[in-house]
Amino acid sequence: MSERMIKTVLICLLNAGFTCLSARAQVAAKTDHSTDPAAENMLVYQRSVGGWPKAVGKVITDQLYNKVLSDAEKSLIRADSMHNDATIDNKATSKELRYLATAYKHTQNPAYLKAVEKGVNYLLNAQYDNGGWAQYHPDHSLYRGQITYNDNAMVNVLNIMQDIAEGKNNFDQLPAAFRPKAENAVKKGISCILKTQVRVNGKLTVWAAQYDEHTLKPAKARAFELASLSAMESVGIAEFLMRIKNPGAEIKDALSAAMAWFERSKITDHDFVFIEDAKQPKGKDRIFIEKPGSVLWARFYDIDTNEPIFVGRDSLPKKTVAEIEQERRIGYAWYGNWASNLLQKKYPAWLKSL
């Protein structure tokens, strides 16, 4: 073989080699994606219906997502994916969707986007025709099927839907087909909010923490969560309504009435503080004290009298937090300054923006 022919063969071999390497690189680019440890665990714990639990046993999911799971553990968890515990309580499902959307932006790992799509579809499917969301889905046993504003459950979902509709906070990465679905979900959700704003003697006030999903009337959930007006949850609802662009008269009226209620229902010159008390279990208690300049709202107000109520596990409303058992006094948010920033800054700024 001549020297010229040898050179020609070598060049062909080299070109073939580069072609092969290029093909391998393209395959690697499609299959070798960066991963996020917490996101990987979220994929494992996602239920078959698309949502996530708030805890497994007595362990909250935040702790589980930071754990290093063996392959055997992952297999066992995935085998339990049919568990009927998917929920929007305690930020479950909404926090995973937000985290995974961010993780996808940073890693471009398609598994994360796929999980977000599945989770959003879960929320869309879970919405009632009247626009509300239950605390759990599809488990609607006991109070789990009630329309739930408690702990901002429904508002967390609506904020995600609004983000999708606006293409914000990394949800612009979803396929375009999700946007009109989210817009419709928001429209239905707002309708539910407006219908559930409590009227007392014909006058709009604020919202209860949970509602009967059929009658849209305020409802009791846990023993210490009676049908009542809820200050904390009403703040979240009001702030969501202020996100809506070009709001109509109904939204404006709903917000004006809510602000008026917050103003007349505030409690001044008092605070709710922890104290050391060796006589009590865990050596502490929580008491209502005078504190000049402080502004608070009670968590719950009686619908008819608008007086603060405090409820223990006996489900009997009391006039003071000191009257309920110590376990409930220290274990629940009975007072808070939830509406302060809303009244002083956010609502005035919103009015100016109209």
mmCIF file of C-alpha atoms in Angstrom, residues 269-273 275 287-291 296:
data_model
loop_
_atom_site.group_PDB
_atom_site.id
_atom_site.type_symbol
_atom_site.label_atom_id
_atom_site.label_comp_id
_atom_site.label_asym_id
_atom_site.label_seq_id
_atom_site.Cartn_x
_atom_site.Cartn_y
_atom_site.Cartn_z
ATOM 1 C CA ASP A 269 -51.733 47.281 73.463
ATOM 2 C CA HIS A 270 -51.513 43.525 74.099
ATOM 3 C CA ASP A 271 -49.254 40.623 73.149
ATOM 4 C CA PHE A 272 -49.312 36.823 73.320
ATOM 5 C CA VAL A 273 -46.021 35.571 74.749
ATOM 6 C CA ILE A 275 -43.210 32.281 79.585
ATOM 7 C CA ILE A 287 -50.185 34.113 78.112
ATOM 8 C CA PHE A 288 -51.977 37.243 76.923
ATOM 9 C CA ILE A 289 -50.349 40.360 78.407
ATOM 10 C CA GLU A 290 -50.507 44.124 78.162
ATOM 11 C CA LYS A 291 -47.923 45.660 75.845
ATOM 12 C CA LEU A 296 -52.821 41.850 67.334
#
